[in-house]
Amino acid sequence: MPPRIPLPLLNSGGGRAAVTCEYRCGNACSHEAPNPSANEYLGDIVTNVINRRNALKAGAVVTFAASGVVGVGGSAAADDQRGGRGTPGLNFERVQPNTLDAVVVPKGYEQAVVIRWGDAVLPGAPKFNFTEQSAAAQEKQFGFNCDFAALLPTNGGNQLLVTNHEYTSESFMFKDYSSANPTAEQVKIGWAAHGLSVVEVEQVRGSGRLKPVIGPQNRRITMTTPFKITGPAAGSDLLKTSVDPTGTVALGTLNNCAGGVTPWGTILSGEENFNQYWANAGQTAEPIKSRAARYGITSGTTSRKWERFDKRFDMVQEPNEVNRFGYVIELDPHDPDSTPVKHTALGRFKHECANIRVARDGRVVAYSGDDERFEYLYKFVSKNKMRKGNSRSARRYNMTLLDEGTLYVAKFTGDSPPSEIDGTGKLPSDKRFDGSGEWIPLASGNRSFVPGMTAEEVYVFTRLAGDKVGATKMDRPEDVQASPKTGKVYVALSNNVERGVTPGKESATEPNPRNNNKHGQVLELTEHDPLSLRFEWWLFLVCGDPNDPSTYFAGFPKDQVSPISSPDNVAFDQYGNLWISTDSANALGINDGLYGVPVDGPERGNLKLFLTVPRGAETCGPIVQERLITVCVQHPGELDGHSANNPASHWPDGGDSQPRPSVVAVWKPGRHGPMKIGS
């Protein structure tokens, strides 16, 4: 094992940079979590710090495994001779934790940028010019801060790359940006930089490199794109505005975080931290004010000041406009003329994602987490059955499945005595954090199961419904995915530094066994059938530095695993291995990354770091194919004390360039083309 080299912290506070908190979630973590209910929580404590080393030259292409830059844990090339060599899909030399300004991949792998912020998506898009941006150009270019991504086949043999654009970071987009007085053009550029992109890509022969194509299905979804509001709350008085008195058509989507690909080939995308875009909730009357507070909506002016340029972002003038955001949206990327929809039946909250399982009888089940401290995990079961086939008519029909059904919220129970859960992460006497749980119904169609709330109120103010039925408060439920091999459901719980620390907030319980939870955990949930209303659960990973006694890696020897903090997105490969991308790994003083881990067999829990992203960046939207992996590199260089006037990163273009969020492809080259990942 090479010697550990101390790596200085990326920021003094650990976790996400304050500037990222400002733009991504409206400083949610600097305010008390907006859940005041007395429901039981799930919790955690953690570790200390460490690490860092001087960065390589900005924008460098780096392959890096056992060269000795190690900050935490005990991962080294020598470990790979034992741990993971026999696991199909994970036979690579793990990357060492680092703080380089580069994407770092395993020895023997290659990488290339697929598309970056400002690259052309639609015909007529001008070449990106950082100092001469315009809203008209951005509407035709790849948006900012890519998050979820999917690759879908086309009839012509290429693929469609569909990508979310979660949020904009204006001080990193414009030099000399004034947060107090943004210009109208800067605001309109921000509107255009949100949403989604659909881009045709072709694979370069003999390589894993993906090349964007200006194809007929290319599309940009922005803050001015019409959406059809569907489901049981469509047309509700709670959704009507002066511009849309029908309550059925919304303009735009924003803060789109994770998502999923449906079995019928469409894209689901979660509207997450929408609350930060609306102003003056504190000047509204009850019950509007208290409902807004439950969603953490800004009481005064917003950081971007959009309310100055469009009255719909001012809750005094348009109190219902905000109720039209916070949903799962569905887009048919195969039809560039189709109208995307917002599904009210899946509830309104800070959706991290929505991912689908199909039950034996053909009904579909969607899982989604509400990504905030002390919020809930949800499940939706459709009333109708999926229609098979890939035709346009089948997609049109299947896109209605998420409009009728039953919405549930999760309640967890631990099986160990409370006295054995002391907040330190120490395992209870049965050597597992585990238990059982139930799905509590909230509403079905026009019927509410929540006392004192109508069905429309349940769908529009879903957090309040979860409060009333006693749902279990979680440590930021992020992405949720079911294993295609076993059917077990995996939930990324990112972190919660308020647990057991903030007065009035409950301390650790068995599902979240640490107070001051900086590093998060991954929960494994077993349902005997996707339609079941009961489940069993246990913690698969309790994240952090493997040297920290509070961490747990499914019982695998901790001296052989990679350190990990703040699990965010999850995906599965063809072998059933779980892949995890992270957000805020700098709580450990290291860059965020993408990890692979077996979920069964003798290597279960042997977590291996596959790649890391540049300093200040977050790893998002992993796609794991047989011979290709892609990740979205979000907000590179977004560190406190930096801006477009003083960039902390020059990735991906190097030199003195500005950092640009991008999609990156990684592959293992072979004589006749890319080899299987992890072979």
XYZ file of C-alpha atoms in Angstrom:
679
model
C 0.000 0.000 0.000
C 1.485 3.400 -0.932
C 1.898 5.889 1.911
C -0.967 8.254 2.585
C -0.257 11.850 1.639
C -2.271 14.434 3.590
C -4.583 16.414 1.332
C -5.662 19.872 2.579
C -9.389 20.479 2.608
C -11.120 22.088 -0.357
C -13.080 24.307 2.035
C -13.046 24.816 5.744
C -16.577 23.717 6.476
C -16.621 20.336 4.801
C -19.361 19.242 2.427
C -20.759 21.410 -0.342
C -19.291 24.863 -0.990
C -21.423 27.750 0.270
C -21.622 29.241 -3.212
C -23.030 25.950 -4.531
C -25.615 25.952 -1.739
C -26.656 29.457 -2.768
C -27.283 28.614 -6.408
C -28.347 24.993 -6.196
C -30.791 24.938 -3.300
C -31.184 28.523 -2.157
C -28.981 27.986 0.911
C -31.301 25.310 2.265
C -28.598 23.957 4.553
C -28.022 27.362 6.138
C -31.645 27.497 7.245
C -33.501 25.222 9.613
C -35.068 22.300 7.750
C -38.695 23.213 6.956
C -40.187 20.076 8.528
C -41.539 21.034 11.992
C -43.577 17.858 12.521
C -42.902 15.519 15.432
C -42.558 12.368 13.316
C -39.652 10.049 14.087
C -36.366 10.708 12.296
C -33.383 8.749 10.956
C -29.949 9.896 11.817
C -26.157 10.166 12.185
C -22.713 11.376 13.360
C -19.358 11.250 11.776
C -15.839 11.715 11.275
C -13.063 14.061 10.951
C -11.226 15.495 8.166
C -8.200 14.991 6.087
C -6.449 15.373 2.933
C -5.280 16.893 -0.157
C -2.368 17.377 -2.468
C -1.351 19.886 -5.116
C -3.373 19.642 -8.310
C -2.053 18.736 -11.730
C -2.304 21.226 -14.551
C -5.902 22.240 -15.225
C -7.827 20.395 -17.906
C -5.402 17.485 -18.020
C -6.589 14.068 -19.111
C -5.489 11.773 -16.296
C -5.439 8.030 -15.797
C -4.493 7.346 -12.263
C -4.702 4.290 -10.039
C -1.872 3.354 -7.694
C 0.453 6.335 -7.979
C 0.264 7.224 -4.316
C -2.072 10.209 -4.005
C -4.184 8.884 -1.170
C -6.136 10.957 1.305
C -8.355 8.652 3.315
C -9.157 4.987 3.686
C -6.946 2.083 2.753
C -7.584 1.686 -0.958
C -4.509 0.783 -2.988
C -3.590 -1.250 -6.037
C -2.404 -4.072 -3.816
C -5.915 -4.428 -2.442
C -7.249 -4.958 -5.953
C -5.303 -8.181 -6.244
C -7.790 -9.529 -3.682
C -10.776 -7.233 -3.602
C -12.759 -7.147 -6.828
C -10.537 -9.106 -9.200
C -13.140 -11.839 -9.407
C -16.150 -9.540 -9.722
C -17.378 -9.185 -13.320
C -17.772 -5.547 -14.243
C -15.508 -4.327 -11.445
C -12.104 -5.646 -12.507
C -10.245 -2.338 -12.639
C -7.524 -0.767 -10.519
C -9.315 1.611 -8.257
C -8.580 5.305 -8.554
C -7.090 6.952 -5.486
C -8.845 9.897 -3.792
C -7.438 13.201 -5.011
C -8.088 16.907 -5.526
C -6.863 17.224 -9.108
C -8.447 19.603 -11.605
C -9.160 16.764 -14.002
C -11.348 13.752 -14.590
C -9.288 10.834 -13.293
C -9.993 7.317 -14.617
C -8.428 3.886 -13.966
C -5.223 2.737 -15.583
C -5.917 1.425 -19.067
C -9.067 3.529 -19.643
C -9.621 6.523 -21.890
C -11.969 9.488 -21.676
C -13.341 12.330 -23.767
C -15.797 15.172 -23.347
C -19.049 14.476 -25.188
C -20.684 17.892 -24.921
C -20.152 20.973 -22.759
C -22.142 24.012 -21.713
C -22.693 26.240 -24.747
C -22.061 23.594 -27.416
C -24.560 23.501 -30.284
C -27.779 21.488 -29.878
C -30.072 23.020 -32.501
C -29.417 24.244 -36.059
C -28.133 27.800 -36.197
C -26.558 27.721 -32.744
C -23.515 30.016 -32.716
C -20.154 28.885 -31.415
C -20.019 29.450 -27.675
C -18.384 32.699 -26.627
C -18.180 33.199 -22.878
C -17.903 36.978 -23.113
C -20.684 37.394 -25.714
C -23.537 35.238 -24.463
C -27.177 35.810 -25.355
C -30.496 34.223 -24.475
C -31.194 33.558 -28.159
C -27.945 31.606 -28.432
C -28.438 29.709 -25.151
C -31.850 28.490 -26.294
C -30.031 26.575 -29.055
C -27.033 25.492 -26.977
C -26.373 22.868 -24.319
C -27.564 24.211 -20.969
C -25.727 24.724 -17.713
C -25.019 22.259 -14.862
C -25.949 18.940 -16.432
C -27.265 16.372 -13.926
C -29.310 13.294 -14.895
C -28.468 11.759 -18.267
C -29.775 8.895 -20.385
C -28.759 7.280 -23.669
C -31.593 5.940 -25.815
C -31.302 4.072 -29.154
C -32.569 5.646 -32.366
C -33.773 3.951 -35.528
C -30.703 5.175 -37.383
C -28.207 3.405 -35.131
C -27.117 6.429 -33.144
C -28.274 7.290 -29.642
C -30.162 10.158 -28.055
C -28.405 11.772 -25.116
C -31.020 13.331 -22.829
C -29.667 15.545 -20.069
C -31.123 17.652 -17.265
C -29.786 21.145 -16.581
C -30.393 21.505 -12.884
C -29.527 25.093 -12.045
C -27.484 28.129 -13.047
C -24.527 29.638 -11.182
C -24.628 33.204 -12.395
C -21.405 34.444 -10.790
C -19.582 31.634 -12.651
C -21.440 32.294 -15.917
C -20.811 36.043 -16.205
C -17.818 38.178 -15.369
C -18.524 41.133 -13.067
C -21.934 39.692 -12.238
C -23.950 41.768 -9.769
C -26.273 39.605 -7.680
C -28.025 42.780 -6.503
C -28.679 44.024 -10.039
C -28.661 41.303 -12.700
C -29.460 42.467 -16.213
C -32.556 41.368 -18.111
C -30.377 39.504 -20.618
C -28.549 37.625 -17.863
C -31.882 36.555 -16.387
C -33.146 35.372 -19.775
C -29.903 33.449 -20.343
C -30.553 31.774 -16.989
C -34.065 30.822 -18.065
C -32.680 29.287 -21.253
C -29.854 27.472 -19.453
C -32.295 25.539 -17.228
C -34.366 22.557 -18.386
C -33.231 19.661 -20.568
C -31.321 18.929 -23.777
C -31.975 16.142 -26.271
C -28.947 15.571 -28.514
C -28.255 12.851 -31.054
C -24.793 11.326 -30.614
C -22.842 8.920 -32.777
C -20.048 6.675 -31.583
C -16.699 7.156 -33.300
C -15.743 3.852 -34.922
C -13.247 1.822 -32.912
C -13.570 4.124 -29.919
C -15.886 4.917 -27.038
C -15.905 8.568 -28.008
C -19.390 10.050 -28.590
C -19.836 12.859 -31.094
C -22.874 15.199 -31.006
C -24.948 15.423 -34.179
C -27.420 18.150 -35.141
C -30.229 15.676 -35.723
C -33.992 15.980 -36.294
C -34.822 14.867 -32.741
C -32.569 17.404 -31.036
C -34.429 19.644 -28.645
C -34.014 22.201 -25.869
C -36.520 22.426 -23.004
C -36.280 25.753 -21.155
C -38.214 27.932 -18.701
C -40.525 29.045 -21.525
C -41.446 25.591 -22.880
C -45.170 24.737 -22.427
C -45.938 21.727 -20.214
C -49.285 19.987 -19.862
C -50.334 19.495 -16.234
C -51.905 16.055 -15.882
C -53.310 13.828 -13.168
C -55.867 14.383 -10.418
C -54.751 17.935 -9.494
C -54.869 19.240 -13.074
C -57.354 22.101 -13.257
C -57.419 22.556 -9.497
C -58.015 26.050 -8.168
C -54.646 25.638 -6.437
C -52.923 25.612 -9.854
C -54.786 28.427 -11.600
C -53.009 31.715 -12.359
C -53.870 34.936 -14.169
C -51.988 33.696 -17.217
C -53.446 30.175 -17.055
C -56.968 30.292 -15.567
C -57.429 26.624 -16.535
C -54.657 25.356 -14.243
C -53.530 22.912 -16.937
C -50.579 24.544 -18.753
C -47.308 25.528 -17.076
C -44.344 27.245 -18.673
C -40.988 25.608 -18.097
C -39.282 23.281 -15.680
C -36.411 24.053 -13.341
C -33.972 22.591 -10.858
C -34.306 19.222 -12.580
C -32.134 16.838 -10.621
C -32.117 13.067 -11.175
C -34.617 11.065 -13.182
C -35.162 7.784 -14.928
C -35.873 6.025 -18.210
C -39.298 4.390 -18.355
C -39.806 0.889 -19.780
C -41.666 2.553 -22.660
C -38.688 4.754 -23.594
C -39.568 8.168 -22.184
C -37.678 10.273 -19.657
C -38.785 11.108 -16.114
C -37.151 14.100 -14.443
C -37.586 15.416 -10.914
C -38.120 19.118 -10.171
C -36.107 19.472 -6.987
C -35.122 22.772 -5.300
C -37.814 24.840 -7.009
C -38.546 26.774 -3.822
C -35.573 29.135 -4.207
C -36.946 30.822 -7.348
C -40.062 32.396 -5.760
C -40.038 35.633 -3.788
C -42.058 37.372 -1.094
C -43.837 34.397 0.472
C -43.594 36.265 3.765
C -45.958 38.935 2.443
C -48.751 36.510 1.589
C -51.758 35.638 3.747
C -52.583 32.322 5.398
C -52.761 29.497 4.512
C -50.462 30.415 1.600
C -47.704 31.626 3.924
C -47.517 28.503 6.101
C -47.728 26.179 3.104
C -44.872 28.080 1.469
C -42.833 27.841 4.675
C -43.253 24.051 4.705
C -41.543 24.019 1.297
C -38.786 26.437 2.333
C -39.932 29.125 -0.098
C -38.107 32.430 0.226
C -39.886 34.908 2.498
C -38.232 37.929 0.859
C -36.367 38.515 -2.394
C -34.534 35.724 -4.214
C -30.822 35.499 -5.006
C -31.388 35.585 -8.789
C -34.034 38.382 -8.669
C -36.179 36.773 -11.366
C -39.252 38.312 -9.725
C -38.118 41.693 -11.090
C -38.513 40.468 -14.660
C -41.575 38.180 -14.514
C -44.417 38.552 -12.024
C -44.981 34.802 -11.869
C -41.951 34.535 -9.569
C -43.527 36.983 -7.094
C -45.904 35.151 -4.749
C -47.729 38.364 -3.866
C -48.743 38.815 -7.501
C -49.085 35.117 -8.438
C -49.523 32.994 -5.285
C -50.350 29.804 -7.214
C -47.516 29.800 -9.767
C -45.150 28.031 -7.375
C -47.734 25.235 -6.963
C -47.114 24.326 -10.612
C -43.517 23.268 -9.861
C -42.125 20.436 -7.741
C -43.415 17.538 -9.832
C -42.059 14.650 -11.866
C -42.071 15.628 -15.521
C -42.183 13.197 -18.454
C -40.668 13.860 -21.874
C -40.895 11.793 -25.040
C -37.465 12.435 -26.605
C -38.385 10.435 -29.719
C -40.988 13.023 -30.715
C -39.523 16.556 -30.856
C -43.009 18.018 -31.348
C -44.541 16.378 -28.284
C -45.644 18.381 -25.240
C -43.944 17.274 -22.010
C -46.164 16.716 -18.983
C -46.118 17.287 -15.224
C -47.572 14.347 -13.271
C -49.468 15.609 -10.213
C -50.401 12.077 -9.084
C -46.802 11.498 -7.940
C -47.083 14.393 -5.500
C -45.355 17.725 -5.149
C -42.103 17.965 -3.227
C -38.395 18.283 -3.974
C -38.263 15.259 -6.265
C -34.733 13.952 -6.609
C -35.884 11.364 -9.122
C -38.550 8.927 -10.253
C -37.706 5.380 -11.290
C -40.040 2.653 -12.510
C -40.533 -1.051 -11.759
C -43.133 -3.163 -13.545
C -45.179 -5.536 -11.402
C -46.120 -9.031 -12.563
C -49.623 -7.917 -13.487
C -48.286 -5.072 -15.682
C -48.934 -2.181 -13.319
C -46.023 0.195 -12.809
C -44.473 1.372 -9.558
C -42.538 4.650 -9.265
C -40.168 5.482 -6.383
C -39.041 9.004 -5.489
C -37.142 10.712 -2.676
C -37.732 14.213 -1.312
C -34.194 15.596 -1.195
C -34.063 17.643 1.969
C -33.104 16.960 5.578
C -35.825 15.122 7.507
C -38.005 14.486 4.451
C -39.705 11.362 3.150
C -39.514 8.461 0.700
C -42.506 7.927 -1.628
C -43.958 5.251 -3.881
C -46.699 5.410 -6.535
C -48.612 2.385 -7.865
C -50.506 2.830 -11.131
C -54.135 1.841 -11.562
C -53.683 0.666 -15.150
C -51.306 -1.748 -16.823
C -48.455 -1.019 -19.205
C -49.038 -1.572 -22.894
C -46.178 -3.439 -24.573
C -44.436 -2.232 -27.709
C -42.290 0.667 -28.876
C -44.809 2.394 -31.116
C -45.734 6.029 -30.721
C -49.279 5.032 -29.733
C -47.937 2.710 -27.014
C -45.770 5.511 -25.628
C -48.711 7.926 -25.691
C -50.837 5.456 -23.731
C -48.094 4.519 -21.272
C -47.414 8.193 -20.557
C -50.865 8.252 -18.897
C -49.996 5.482 -16.420
C -48.557 7.918 -13.899
C -51.809 9.929 -13.821
C -54.003 7.337 -12.109
C -53.060 5.284 -9.082
C -52.202 5.455 -5.396
C -49.502 7.555 -3.764
C -47.767 6.190 -0.632
C -45.169 7.406 1.859
C -42.736 5.212 3.832
C -42.595 4.522 7.566
C -39.539 2.649 8.922
C -39.107 0.652 12.135
C -35.790 -0.631 13.519
C -35.500 -4.054 15.169
C -32.830 -3.211 17.772
C -33.420 -1.722 21.237
C -33.190 2.094 21.095
C -30.489 1.956 23.766
C -28.184 0.249 21.246
C -28.457 3.149 18.775
C -26.257 5.744 20.462
C -25.597 8.102 17.517
C -21.991 7.058 16.948
C -22.686 4.528 14.184
C -21.732 1.599 16.435
C -23.439 -1.566 15.238
C -26.144 -2.969 17.519
C -25.790 -6.436 19.034
C -27.225 -8.166 15.949
C -24.408 -6.542 13.882
C -26.841 -4.939 11.411
C -28.840 -1.787 11.072
C -32.096 -3.297 9.860
C -35.830 -3.565 10.391
C -39.176 -3.449 8.629
C -41.494 -0.823 7.218
C -44.794 -0.029 5.583
C -46.152 2.110 2.775
C -48.871 4.413 4.072
C -51.480 5.493 1.486
C -51.955 9.229 0.965
C -54.387 9.528 -1.937
C -55.827 7.629 -4.875
C -57.577 9.525 -7.638
C -60.014 11.917 -6.017
C -59.931 10.096 -2.688
C -57.743 11.315 0.173
C -56.580 9.015 2.965
C -55.219 11.919 5.013
C -57.556 13.373 7.659
C -58.272 17.051 7.111
C -56.890 17.197 3.564
C -58.638 16.884 0.218
C -57.070 14.797 -2.517
C -56.040 17.950 -4.399
C -54.332 19.259 -1.264
C -52.482 15.955 -0.829
C -51.085 16.126 -4.373
C -50.134 19.812 -4.186
C -48.970 19.926 -0.548
C -47.643 16.384 -0.254
C -45.144 17.193 2.495
C -48.018 18.225 4.779
C -49.765 14.930 4.013
C -46.634 12.985 4.975
C -46.457 14.942 8.222
C -50.036 14.064 9.124
C -49.710 10.302 8.622
C -46.444 9.985 10.584
C -43.988 9.221 7.785
C -40.365 8.610 8.796
C -38.009 11.534 8.398
C -34.926 10.637 6.389
C -31.435 12.048 5.872
C -31.978 13.635 2.437
C -33.456 10.835 0.289
C -31.808 11.117 -3.108
C -31.852 8.671 -6.018
C -33.878 5.438 -5.743
C -33.273 2.456 -8.052
C -34.418 -1.155 -8.098
C -31.861 -3.805 -9.043
C -32.781 -5.419 -12.386
C -31.289 -8.675 -11.056
C -32.804 -9.004 -7.581
C -35.581 -6.438 -7.437
C -34.134 -4.979 -4.237
C -34.517 -1.216 -4.024
C -31.513 0.983 -3.184
C -31.910 4.462 -1.721
C -29.084 7.013 -1.540
C -29.347 9.081 1.657
C -26.908 11.930 1.206
C -26.324 13.447 4.679
C -27.943 15.395 7.528
C -25.727 17.477 9.799
C -28.762 18.623 11.817
C -29.584 15.201 13.211
C -28.982 15.078 16.930
C -27.254 18.459 16.819
C -29.879 21.111 16.158
C -32.192 21.741 19.137
C -35.587 20.141 18.637
C -34.329 17.735 15.992
C -34.458 14.053 16.840
C -31.260 12.108 17.335
C -30.172 8.877 15.690
C -32.508 5.968 15.125
C -31.645 2.643 13.583
C -32.337 3.514 9.928
C -29.996 6.528 10.231
C -27.668 5.592 13.062
C -25.360 8.626 13.336
C -25.830 12.146 14.627
C -24.268 15.051 12.707
C -24.392 12.880 9.621
C -21.861 14.404 7.218
C -21.411 11.452 4.897
C -24.744 9.661 4.418
C -25.685 6.045 3.806
C -27.181 3.682 1.222
C -30.306 1.787 2.230
C -31.318 -1.585 0.802
C -35.061 -2.285 0.757
C -36.718 -5.633 -0.029
C -40.321 -5.945 -1.152
C -41.637 -9.424 -1.836
C -43.597 -7.845 -4.680
C -43.464 -4.289 -6.094
C -47.118 -3.933 -5.083
C -46.409 -4.919 -1.470
C -47.309 -2.496 1.302
C -44.726 -4.007 3.665
C -40.964 -4.176 3.259
C -37.766 -5.148 5.025
C -34.752 -2.858 5.088
C -31.123 -2.708 6.144
C -28.251 -0.329 5.630
C -25.955 -1.555 2.882
C -23.359 1.207 3.345
C -22.734 3.723 6.107
C -20.437 6.118 4.289
C -17.289 8.011 5.236
C -13.606 7.286 5.798
C -13.142 3.517 6.196
C -10.763 4.284 9.079
C -13.691 5.816 10.950
C -15.331 3.217 13.238
C -18.761 4.670 12.432
C -18.615 3.447 8.810
C -19.924 0.136 7.502
C -19.528 -1.521 4.091
C -21.973 -4.441 4.187
C -19.526 -6.310 6.429
C -16.674 -6.249 3.902
C -13.178 -5.606 5.377
C -12.849 -1.846 5.576
C -9.102 -1.779 4.939
C -9.849 -2.802 1.330
C -12.553 -0.295 0.354
C -12.510 3.253 -1.026
C -13.675 6.221 1.055
C -17.017 7.723 0.047
C -19.146 10.649 1.187
C -22.623 11.917 0.266
C -24.055 9.260 -2.091
C -26.327 10.933 -4.616
C -27.143 9.024 -7.830
C -27.261 5.246 -8.235
C -27.264 2.967 -11.287
C -26.764 -0.717 -12.109
C -24.572 -2.476 -14.658
C -25.408 -5.617 -16.623
C -24.013 -7.809 -13.830
C -26.157 -6.257 -11.126
C -23.347 -4.250 -9.509
C -24.409 -0.976 -7.920
C -22.737 2.248 -9.099
C -22.855 5.343 -6.907
C -21.986 8.938 -7.739
C -21.304 11.450 -4.983
C -22.087 15.058 -4.132
C -20.006 16.838 -1.462
C -17.218 14.299 -1.016
C -15.097 17.275 -0.005
C -16.522 16.643 3.459
C -13.640 14.137 3.387
C -11.307 16.588 1.645
C -11.462 14.732 -1.689
C -13.078 15.248 -5.079
C -16.426 13.671 -5.867
C -16.432 10.430 -7.801
C -18.175 7.383 -9.263
C -17.934 4.086 -7.371
C -18.820 0.477 -8.166
C -19.776 -2.124 -5.564
C -21.137 -5.687 -5.661
C -24.441 -6.101 -3.830
C -24.184 -9.871 -3.406
C -21.589 -12.649 -3.373
C -18.293 -12.776 -1.465
C -17.308 -9.266 -2.609
C -20.546 -7.661 -1.380
C -19.636 -4.251 0.022
C -16.208 -3.994 -1.653
C -16.587 -0.394 -2.781
C -14.185 0.687 -5.544
C -13.580 4.213 -6.815
C -13.771 4.206 -10.635
C -13.327 7.877 -11.454
C -13.125 11.313 -9.892
C -14.232 14.690 -11.268
C -12.362 18.018 -11.165
C -12.051 20.167 -8.062
C -15.238 21.903 -7.049
C -17.332 19.604 -9.278
C -20.006 17.037 -8.520
C -20.456 13.641 -10.199
C -23.969 13.282 -11.637
C -26.155 11.124 -13.859
C -23.990 8.014 -14.350
C -24.815 5.818 -17.342
C -23.199 2.392 -17.093
C -23.314 0.387 -20.311
C -21.468 -2.784 -21.241
C -18.606 -0.941 -22.966
C -19.157 2.678 -21.982
C -19.637 4.823 -18.891
C -20.687 8.444 -18.982
C -21.002 10.964 -16.163
C -22.147 14.550 -15.967
C -19.538 16.835 -14.453
C -21.572 19.522 -12.719
C -20.300 22.921 -11.484
C -16.511 22.399 -11.920
C -14.534 25.019 -10.012
C -17.518 26.084 -7.927
C -15.583 26.881 -4.763
C -15.966 29.638 -2.207
C -13.941 32.744 -2.974
C -14.013 32.081 -6.699
C -16.102 33.241 -9.653
C -15.780 33.913 -13.370
C -13.412 36.737 -12.424
C -11.261 34.327 -10.420
C -11.834 30.772 -11.693
C -10.745 27.875 -9.485
C -10.816 25.420 -12.393
C -9.974 25.524 -16.085
C -11.515 22.158 -16.920
C -12.264 20.889 -19.533
C -10.529 23.211 -21.993
C -7.391 23.985 -19.978
C -5.190 27.042 -20.218
C -6.877 30.117 -18.762
C -10.365 29.088 -19.939
C -13.504 29.237 -17.840
C -14.778 25.914 -16.427
C -17.770 24.445 -18.252
C -20.148 21.741 -16.989
C -19.875 18.789 -19.381
C -20.755 15.184 -20.125
C -17.749 12.844 -20.197
C -17.466 9.360 -21.751
C -15.055 6.710 -20.395
C -14.122 3.421 -22.043
C -11.485 0.712 -22.096
C -9.761 0.611 -25.503
C -9.127 -2.689 -27.244
C -7.731 -3.908 -30.538
C -11.143 -3.999 -32.222
C -12.903 -1.303 -30.258
C -13.975 -0.682 -26.667
C -13.745 -3.655 -24.330
C -16.244 -4.498 -21.624
C -16.117 -2.215 -18.606
C -14.401 -3.925 -15.694
C -13.106 -6.790 -17.813
